[in-house]
Amino acid sequence: MSAPDTAVEIIEVGPRDGLQNQDALLTTAAKIELVERSIAAGLRRIEAVSFVHPGRVPQMADAEAVMAGVPRVDGVRYAGLVLNRRGAERAVAAGVDELNAVVVASDTFGGRNQGVTSEESVAVWREIAGVAHSAGMPATVTVAVAFGCPFEGEVAAARVGEVVRRVAGEGPAEIALADTVGVGVPTQVAELAEQSAANAPGTPLRFHFHNTRNTGYANAVAAVQAGVRLLDASLGGIGGCPFAPAATGNIATEDLVYLLERMGVGTGVDLAAAALAGTWVCGLLGIDPPALLGRAGGFPTASDDAR
C-alpha cells in the first residue's frame, strides 16, 4: 500500500526527549545550538525543554535558561513538556509557545514516571490544560506507554481509547500516542489510530515512536497510511525515557525524512542539514549516532547524478 501524496509535520523532540536519557550533560549553549541547527534544517515545531524536578531529570535543569536563549523566528514554535501545574506555570513564565502534558495508560508506569496512577494523571492534565487556556496557549497531551508497559506488559487498545476519550474533554490541540518503550507494531498503530479518531473526533492525532526493537519506522509508515500527519522524531535518533528499562532512542529525524520523502510525502526538512545536526549532537554526547543517514547519506548522491 503506497502512502498518499501529502505532507507530514515532524515535531523535533531531540532537545528534550533526545537529551533527557543521556549520561552526558550538555551545556545550555550547546542545547541552544541544537535548537538553532534544528531550525536551520527546516524544523518548525521543537520540543525544546521540560519543566520537571531537576533532581529526577538533571539533564533538563536549565529549562528557563534554554528558553531565554533560543532564537525567536517567525513560524517556529517551542513546546515545553510539563508533568504538573507547577511545571505548566514555569513553562508559561519561560515563554514557551505550547505545553505538552503526559498522561499514562498504565498505573505502574505512572507511579514510576510521575508518581500518579492513570486516573490521577488525567486529573493533572485537566489542571495543566486550565493553565494553558488561561495563558491563551495551546496544550497537547501525550498518552505514554500506549503500545505496551515495561512493568505491566500489554496495554489493551480499549484502555488507551478510554484515556483518549477522557483527555479529549479538555480540548487538547493534539493527542499524541507514545510507544514509550518501542514495543509497538504497525497493526497496533492502525488500531489505535482508528480508535482514537472515534473517541476524540476532530482532534488531530500525533504519534511518538521509539526504535528500540527496530519497528519505529514501520510504525511511522503505518501512521501516515492511517491518515496521521504529525510525527515526533529526534535528530540523531537519540533519546529514551529515564524511568523505563531499555527505552532506547526515538526514531531519527533524518532517517524519517529520507523515508517519507522517498515515498512522496513532503516534510519541509533539509535532509543534509538534519543529518549533519544529528551527527554533531551525537559527537557532543560521545555516542555513535543511532541514525543511519549521517553515515550512508541520501540517495541518489551527487556523484550518482554526475555519472
Short mmCIF file of N, CA, C and O in Angstrom, two decimals, residues 68-166:
data_model
loop_
_atom_site.label_atom_id
_atom_site.label_comp_id
_atom_site.label_asym_id
_atom_site.label_seq_id
_atom_site.Cartn_x
_atom_site.Cartn_y
_atom_site.Cartn_z
N ALA A 68 15.35 31.20 27.48
CA ALA A 68 15.79 32.60 27.39
C ALA A 68 16.76 32.81 26.24
O ALA A 68 16.90 33.93 25.73
N GLY A 69 17.43 31.73 25.78
CA GLY A 69 18.45 31.88 24.76
C GLY A 69 18.08 31.43 23.37
O GLY A 69 18.81 31.72 22.42
N VAL A 70 16.96 30.71 23.22
CA VAL A 70 16.62 30.22 21.88
C VAL A 70 16.18 31.38 20.99
O VAL A 70 15.59 32.34 21.46
N PRO A 71 16.46 31.29 19.69
CA PRO A 71 16.07 32.38 18.79
C PRO A 71 14.56 32.40 18.59
O PRO A 71 13.90 31.36 18.57
N ARG A 72 14.04 33.58 18.44
CA ARG A 72 12.62 33.76 18.13
C ARG A 72 12.50 34.04 16.65
O ARG A 72 12.87 35.12 16.17
N VAL A 73 12.02 33.04 15.93
CA VAL A 73 11.95 33.08 14.47
C VAL A 73 10.49 32.94 14.05
O VAL A 73 9.76 32.10 14.60
N ASP A 74 10.06 33.75 13.11
CA ASP A 74 8.68 33.65 12.63
C ASP A 74 8.39 32.23 12.15
O ASP A 74 9.16 31.65 11.38
N GLY A 75 7.28 31.70 12.62
CA GLY A 75 6.86 30.37 12.20
C GLY A 75 7.41 29.23 13.03
O GLY A 75 7.02 28.08 12.84
N VAL A 76 8.32 29.52 13.96
CA VAL A 76 8.90 28.49 14.82
C VAL A 76 8.20 28.52 16.17
O VAL A 76 8.06 29.57 16.79
N ARG A 77 7.76 27.35 16.62
CA ARG A 77 7.07 27.22 17.90
C ARG A 77 7.84 26.28 18.81
O ARG A 77 8.31 25.23 18.39
N TYR A 78 7.93 26.69 20.08
CA TYR A 78 8.63 25.89 21.07
C TYR A 78 7.63 25.29 22.05
O TYR A 78 6.76 25.99 22.58
N ALA A 79 7.79 24.00 22.29
CA ALA A 79 6.96 23.31 23.27
C ALA A 79 7.78 22.98 24.50
O ALA A 79 8.99 22.75 24.42
N GLY A 80 7.10 22.96 25.63
CA GLY A 80 7.72 22.53 26.88
C GLY A 80 6.92 21.38 27.47
O GLY A 80 5.69 21.47 27.57
N LEU A 81 7.60 20.31 27.83
CA LEU A 81 6.93 19.18 28.48
C LEU A 81 6.72 19.52 29.95
O LEU A 81 7.64 19.99 30.63
N VAL A 82 5.51 19.26 30.45
CA VAL A 82 5.21 19.53 31.86
C VAL A 82 4.45 18.34 32.44
O VAL A 82 3.68 17.67 31.74
N LEU A 83 4.66 18.09 33.73
CA LEU A 83 4.03 16.95 34.38
C LEU A 83 3.04 17.35 35.46
O LEU A 83 2.35 16.49 36.02
N ASN A 84 2.96 18.66 35.77
CA ASN A 84 2.04 19.10 36.81
C ASN A 84 1.79 20.60 36.65
O ASN A 84 2.37 21.26 35.77
N ARG A 85 0.91 21.12 37.51
CA ARG A 85 0.57 22.55 37.43
C ARG A 85 1.79 23.43 37.60
O ARG A 85 1.96 24.42 36.88
N ARG A 86 2.64 23.11 38.56
CA ARG A 86 3.83 23.92 38.79
C ARG A 86 4.70 23.97 37.55
O ARG A 86 5.18 25.03 37.15
N GLY A 87 4.91 22.83 36.90
CA GLY A 87 5.68 22.82 35.68
C GLY A 87 5.03 23.65 34.59
O GLY A 87 5.71 24.36 33.84
N ALA A 88 3.71 23.59 34.50
CA ALA A 88 2.99 24.37 33.50
C ALA A 88 3.17 25.86 33.75
O ALA A 88 3.38 26.65 32.81
N GLU A 89 3.10 26.26 35.00
CA GLU A 89 3.27 27.68 35.33
C GLU A 89 4.69 28.14 35.02
O GLU A 89 4.90 29.26 34.52
N ARG A 90 5.67 27.30 35.30
CA ARG A 90 7.06 27.63 34.95
C ARG A 90 7.21 27.78 33.44
O ARG A 90 7.88 28.71 32.96
N ALA A 91 6.59 26.87 32.69
CA ALA A 91 6.71 26.90 31.23
C ALA A 91 6.10 28.16 30.65
O ALA A 91 6.67 28.78 29.75
N VAL A 92 4.93 28.54 31.15
CA VAL A 92 4.29 29.76 30.66
C VAL A 92 5.18 30.96 30.95
O VAL A 92 5.39 31.83 30.09
N ALA A 93 5.72 31.02 32.16
CA ALA A 93 6.58 32.15 32.54
C ALA A 93 7.85 32.19 31.70
O ALA A 93 8.39 33.27 31.43
N ALA A 94 8.32 31.03 31.27
CA ALA A 94 9.56 30.96 30.50
C ALA A 94 9.35 31.31 29.04
O ALA A 94 10.33 31.49 28.30
N GLY A 95 8.11 31.39 28.59
CA GLY A 95 7.83 31.84 27.23
C GLY A 95 7.70 30.75 26.18
O GLY A 95 7.94 31.01 24.99
N VAL A 96 7.30 29.54 26.59
CA VAL A 96 7.04 28.52 25.57
C VAL A 96 5.80 28.91 24.76
O VAL A 96 4.99 29.73 25.19
N ASP A 97 5.66 28.30 23.61
CA ASP A 97 4.51 28.58 22.75
C ASP A 97 3.38 27.56 22.93
O ASP A 97 2.25 27.82 22.56
N GLU A 98 3.72 26.39 23.48
CA GLU A 98 2.71 25.38 23.73
C GLU A 98 3.18 24.47 24.85
O GLU A 98 4.39 24.28 25.06
N LEU A 99 2.23 23.92 25.57
CA LEU A 99 2.52 22.96 26.63
C LEU A 99 2.24 21.55 26.13
O LEU A 99 1.30 21.33 25.36
N ASN A 100 3.05 20.60 26.58
CA ASN A 100 2.80 19.20 26.28
C ASN A 100 2.74 18.45 27.60
O ASN A 100 3.74 18.33 28.31
N ALA A 101 1.55 17.98 27.95
CA ALA A 101 1.36 17.21 29.18
C ALA A 101 1.46 15.73 28.87
O ALA A 101 1.39 15.30 27.72
N VAL A 102 1.62 14.92 29.92
CA VAL A 102 1.71 13.48 29.77
C VAL A 102 0.70 12.81 30.68
O VAL A 102 0.66 13.07 31.89
N VAL A 103 -0.13 11.96 30.10
CA VAL A 103 -0.97 11.06 30.88
C VAL A 103 -0.47 9.64 30.61
O VAL A 103 0.25 9.40 29.64
N VAL A 104 -0.83 8.72 31.47
CA VAL A 104 -0.28 7.37 31.36
C VAL A 104 -1.40 6.36 31.18
O VAL A 104 -2.48 6.49 31.76
N ALA A 105 -1.12 5.36 30.37
CA ALA A 105 -2.10 4.30 30.13
C ALA A 105 -1.89 3.12 31.07
O ALA A 105 -2.65 2.15 31.02
N SER A 106 -0.88 3.20 31.94
CA SER A 106 -0.55 2.12 32.87
C SER A 106 -0.31 2.71 34.25
O SER A 106 0.46 3.67 34.40
N ASP A 107 -0.95 2.14 35.26
CA ASP A 107 -0.78 2.64 36.63
C ASP A 107 0.65 2.48 37.12
O ASP A 107 1.20 3.37 37.77
N THR A 108 1.27 1.34 36.83
CA THR A 108 2.61 1.10 37.33
C THR A 108 3.61 2.05 36.71
O THR A 108 4.46 2.64 37.40
N PHE A 109 3.52 2.25 35.40
CA PHE A 109 4.42 3.19 34.76
C PHE A 109 4.16 4.60 35.29
O PHE A 109 5.11 5.36 35.53
N GLY A 110 2.90 4.96 35.48
CA GLY A 110 2.59 6.28 36.02
C GLY A 110 3.23 6.50 37.38
O GLY A 110 3.74 7.59 37.68
N GLY A 111 3.21 5.46 38.21
CA GLY A 111 3.83 5.59 39.52
C GLY A 111 5.32 5.78 39.43
O GLY A 111 5.91 6.58 40.17
N ARG A 112 5.97 5.05 38.51
CA ARG A 112 7.43 5.16 38.36
C ARG A 112 7.84 6.48 37.70
O ARG A 112 8.86 7.08 38.06
N ASN A 113 7.05 6.93 36.74
CA ASN A 113 7.42 8.09 35.93
C ASN A 113 6.99 9.40 36.56
O ASN A 113 7.73 10.38 36.55
N GLN A 114 5.76 9.43 37.11
CA GLN A 114 5.20 10.69 37.59
C GLN A 114 4.66 10.63 39.01
O GLN A 114 4.22 11.65 39.54
N GLY A 115 4.65 9.44 39.59
CA GLY A 115 4.11 9.31 40.94
C GLY A 115 2.61 9.38 40.99
O GLY A 115 2.03 9.78 42.02
N VAL A 116 1.95 8.99 39.89
CA VAL A 116 0.49 9.05 39.83
C VAL A 116 -0.04 7.80 39.13
O VAL A 116 0.67 7.13 38.39
N THR A 117 -1.31 7.51 39.37
CA THR A 117 -1.99 6.47 38.61
C THR A 117 -2.46 7.05 37.28
O THR A 117 -2.39 8.26 37.05
N SER A 118 -2.97 6.17 36.43
CA SER A 118 -3.51 6.64 35.16
C SER A 118 -4.65 7.64 35.40
O SER A 118 -4.70 8.70 34.77
N GLU A 119 -5.54 7.31 36.31
CA GLU A 119 -6.67 8.19 36.62
C GLU A 119 -6.18 9.54 37.15
O GLU A 119 -6.68 10.59 36.77
N GLU A 120 -5.20 9.49 38.04
CA GLU A 120 -4.67 10.74 38.60
C GLU A 120 -3.98 11.58 37.54
O GLU A 120 -4.04 12.82 37.57
N SER A 121 -3.32 10.93 36.58
CA SER A 121 -2.64 11.70 35.52
C SER A 121 -3.64 12.44 34.65
O SER A 121 -3.34 13.53 34.15
N VAL A 122 -4.81 11.87 34.45
CA VAL A 122 -5.85 12.57 33.69
C VAL A 122 -6.31 13.81 34.45
O VAL A 122 -6.52 14.88 33.86
N ALA A 123 -6.44 13.69 35.76
CA ALA A 123 -6.82 14.85 36.59
C ALA A 123 -5.76 15.94 36.52
O ALA A 123 -6.08 17.14 36.46
N VAL A 124 -4.48 15.53 36.55
CA VAL A 124 -3.40 16.51 36.44
C VAL A 124 -3.45 17.19 35.07
O VAL A 124 -3.22 18.41 34.96
N TRP A 125 -3.72 16.43 34.02
CA TRP A 125 -3.85 17.01 32.68
C TRP A 125 -4.90 18.10 32.67
O TRP A 125 -4.70 19.16 32.05
N ARG A 126 -6.00 17.89 33.36
CA ARG A 126 -7.05 18.92 33.39
C ARG A 126 -6.52 20.21 34.01
O ARG A 126 -6.84 21.31 33.54
N GLU A 127 -5.70 20.10 35.04
CA GLU A 127 -5.11 21.30 35.66
C GLU A 127 -4.17 22.00 34.68
O GLU A 127 -4.19 23.23 34.55
N ILE A 128 -3.35 21.21 33.99
CA ILE A 128 -2.40 21.78 33.03
C ILE A 128 -3.15 22.45 31.88
O ILE A 128 -2.78 23.56 31.45
N ALA A 129 -4.20 21.81 31.40
CA ALA A 129 -5.00 22.40 30.33
C ALA A 129 -5.58 23.74 30.79
O ALA A 129 -5.64 24.70 30.01
N GLY A 130 -6.00 23.80 32.06
CA GLY A 130 -6.54 25.05 32.58
C GLY A 130 -5.50 26.16 32.59
O GLY A 130 -5.81 27.32 32.26
N VAL A 131 -4.26 25.83 32.96
CA VAL A 131 -3.18 26.82 32.95
C VAL A 131 -2.95 27.31 31.53
O VAL A 131 -2.81 28.53 31.28
N ALA A 132 -2.91 26.38 30.58
CA ALA A 132 -2.67 26.76 29.18
C ALA A 132 -3.79 27.64 28.66
O ALA A 132 -3.54 28.66 28.00
N HIS A 133 -5.01 27.25 28.91
CA HIS A 133 -6.14 28.03 28.41
C HIS A 133 -6.15 29.43 29.02
O HIS A 133 -6.44 30.42 28.33
N SER A 134 -5.81 29.53 30.30
CA SER A 134 -5.76 30.85 30.94
C SER A 134 -4.67 31.72 30.32
O SER A 134 -4.81 32.95 30.26
N ALA A 135 -3.59 31.08 29.87
CA ALA A 135 -2.50 31.82 29.25
C ALA A 135 -2.72 32.06 27.76
O ALA A 135 -1.91 32.72 27.11
N GLY A 136 -3.80 31.50 27.22
CA GLY A 136 -4.10 31.68 25.81
C GLY A 136 -3.18 30.92 24.89
O GLY A 136 -2.94 31.35 23.75
N MET A 137 -2.67 29.78 25.35
CA MET A 137 -1.77 29.00 24.51
C MET A 137 -2.31 27.58 24.36
O MET A 137 -3.06 27.09 25.21
N PRO A 138 -1.93 26.89 23.29
CA PRO A 138 -2.40 25.52 23.09
C PRO A 138 -1.70 24.55 24.03
O PRO A 138 -0.55 24.76 24.44
N ALA A 139 -2.40 23.48 24.35
CA ALA A 139 -1.82 22.39 25.12
C ALA A 139 -2.08 21.09 24.40
O ALA A 139 -3.21 20.83 23.96
N THR A 140 -1.04 20.30 24.25
CA THR A 140 -1.18 18.97 23.70
C THR A 140 -1.01 17.97 24.83
O THR A 140 -0.47 18.31 25.89
N VAL A 141 -1.46 16.75 24.61
CA VAL A 141 -1.34 15.73 25.65
C VAL A 141 -0.82 14.45 25.01
O VAL A 141 -1.30 14.04 23.95
N THR A 142 0.17 13.86 25.65
CA THR A 142 0.76 12.61 25.18
C THR A 142 0.33 11.47 26.09
O THR A 142 0.44 11.57 27.32
N VAL A 143 -0.17 10.40 25.49
CA VAL A 143 -0.53 9.20 26.24
C VAL A 143 0.68 8.27 26.23
O VAL A 143 1.01 7.68 25.20
N ALA A 144 1.34 8.16 27.37
CA ALA A 144 2.54 7.34 27.48
C ALA A 144 2.19 5.86 27.56
O ALA A 144 1.09 5.49 27.98
N VAL A 145 3.12 5.02 27.17
CA VAL A 145 3.01 3.56 27.12
C VAL A 145 1.71 3.10 26.48
O VAL A 145 1.08 2.14 26.91
N ALA A 146 1.32 3.78 25.42
CA ALA A 146 0.07 3.43 24.72
C ALA A 146 0.19 2.09 23.99
O ALA A 146 -0.83 1.47 23.67
N PHE A 147 1.40 1.64 23.72
CA PHE A 147 1.60 0.40 22.97
C PHE A 147 2.03 -0.77 23.85
O PHE A 147 2.09 -1.90 23.39
N GLY A 148 2.35 -0.49 25.10
CA GLY A 148 2.81 -1.54 25.99
C GLY A 148 3.61 -0.94 27.13
O GLY A 148 4.27 0.09 26.97
N CYS A 149 3.54 -1.59 28.29
CA CYS A 149 4.18 -1.09 29.50
C CYS A 149 5.33 -2.01 29.90
O CYS A 149 5.18 -3.24 29.87
N PRO A 150 6.47 -1.44 30.29
CA PRO A 150 7.60 -2.29 30.69
C PRO A 150 7.36 -3.07 31.98
O PRO A 150 8.08 -4.02 32.27
N PHE A 151 6.36 -2.67 32.73
CA PHE A 151 6.08 -3.30 34.02
C PHE A 151 4.83 -4.18 33.99
O PHE A 151 4.78 -5.23 34.62
N GLU A 152 3.81 -3.74 33.25
CA GLU A 152 2.55 -4.48 33.21
C GLU A 152 2.37 -5.31 31.94
O GLU A 152 1.46 -6.13 31.85
N GLY A 153 3.22 -5.07 30.96
CA GLY A 153 3.11 -5.82 29.71
C GLY A 153 2.14 -5.17 28.74
O GLY A 153 2.13 -3.95 28.57
N GLU A 154 1.30 -5.99 28.11
CA GLU A 154 0.37 -5.47 27.11
C GLU A 154 -0.60 -4.46 27.72
O GLU A 154 -1.07 -4.63 28.85
N VAL A 155 -0.87 -3.41 26.95
CA VAL A 155 -1.89 -2.43 27.32
C VAL A 155 -3.01 -2.53 26.29
O VAL A 155 -2.78 -2.36 25.10
N ALA A 156 -4.20 -2.83 26.75
CA ALA A 156 -5.32 -3.05 25.83
C ALA A 156 -5.65 -1.77 25.07
O ALA A 156 -5.66 -0.67 25.63
N ALA A 157 -5.93 -1.93 23.79
CA ALA A 157 -6.30 -0.78 22.96
C ALA A 157 -7.54 -0.09 23.52
O ALA A 157 -7.65 1.15 23.45
N ALA A 158 -8.45 -0.85 24.09
CA ALA A 158 -9.66 -0.26 24.66
C ALA A 158 -9.33 0.67 25.82
O ALA A 158 -9.97 1.70 26.01
N ARG A 159 -8.30 0.30 26.59
CA ARG A 159 -7.90 1.16 27.71
C ARG A 159 -7.31 2.46 27.18
O ARG A 159 -7.61 3.54 27.70
N VAL A 160 -6.47 2.36 26.16
CA VAL A 160 -5.90 3.57 25.56
C VAL A 160 -7.02 4.44 25.00
O VAL A 160 -7.02 5.67 25.19
N GLY A 161 -7.98 3.80 24.34
CA GLY A 161 -9.09 4.56 23.78
C GLY A 161 -9.88 5.29 24.83
O GLY A 161 -10.33 6.43 24.62
N GLU A 162 -10.06 4.68 25.99
CA GLU A 162 -10.79 5.34 27.07
C GLU A 162 -10.00 6.54 27.62
O GLU A 162 -10.57 7.59 27.91
N VAL A 163 -8.68 6.39 27.73
CA VAL A 163 -7.85 7.52 28.15
C VAL A 163 -7.97 8.66 27.14
O VAL A 163 -8.13 9.84 27.51
N VAL A 164 -7.91 8.32 25.86
CA VAL A 164 -8.06 9.34 24.82
C VAL A 164 -9.40 10.04 24.94
O VAL A 164 -9.48 11.28 24.85
N ARG A 165 -10.45 9.29 25.15
CA ARG A 165 -11.78 9.89 25.29
C ARG A 165 -11.83 10.87 26.45
O ARG A 165 -12.41 11.96 26.34
N ARG A 166 -11.20 10.51 27.54
CA ARG A 166 -11.26 11.36 28.74
C ARG A 166 -10.43 12.62 28.59
O ARG A 166 -10.85 13.70 29.03
#
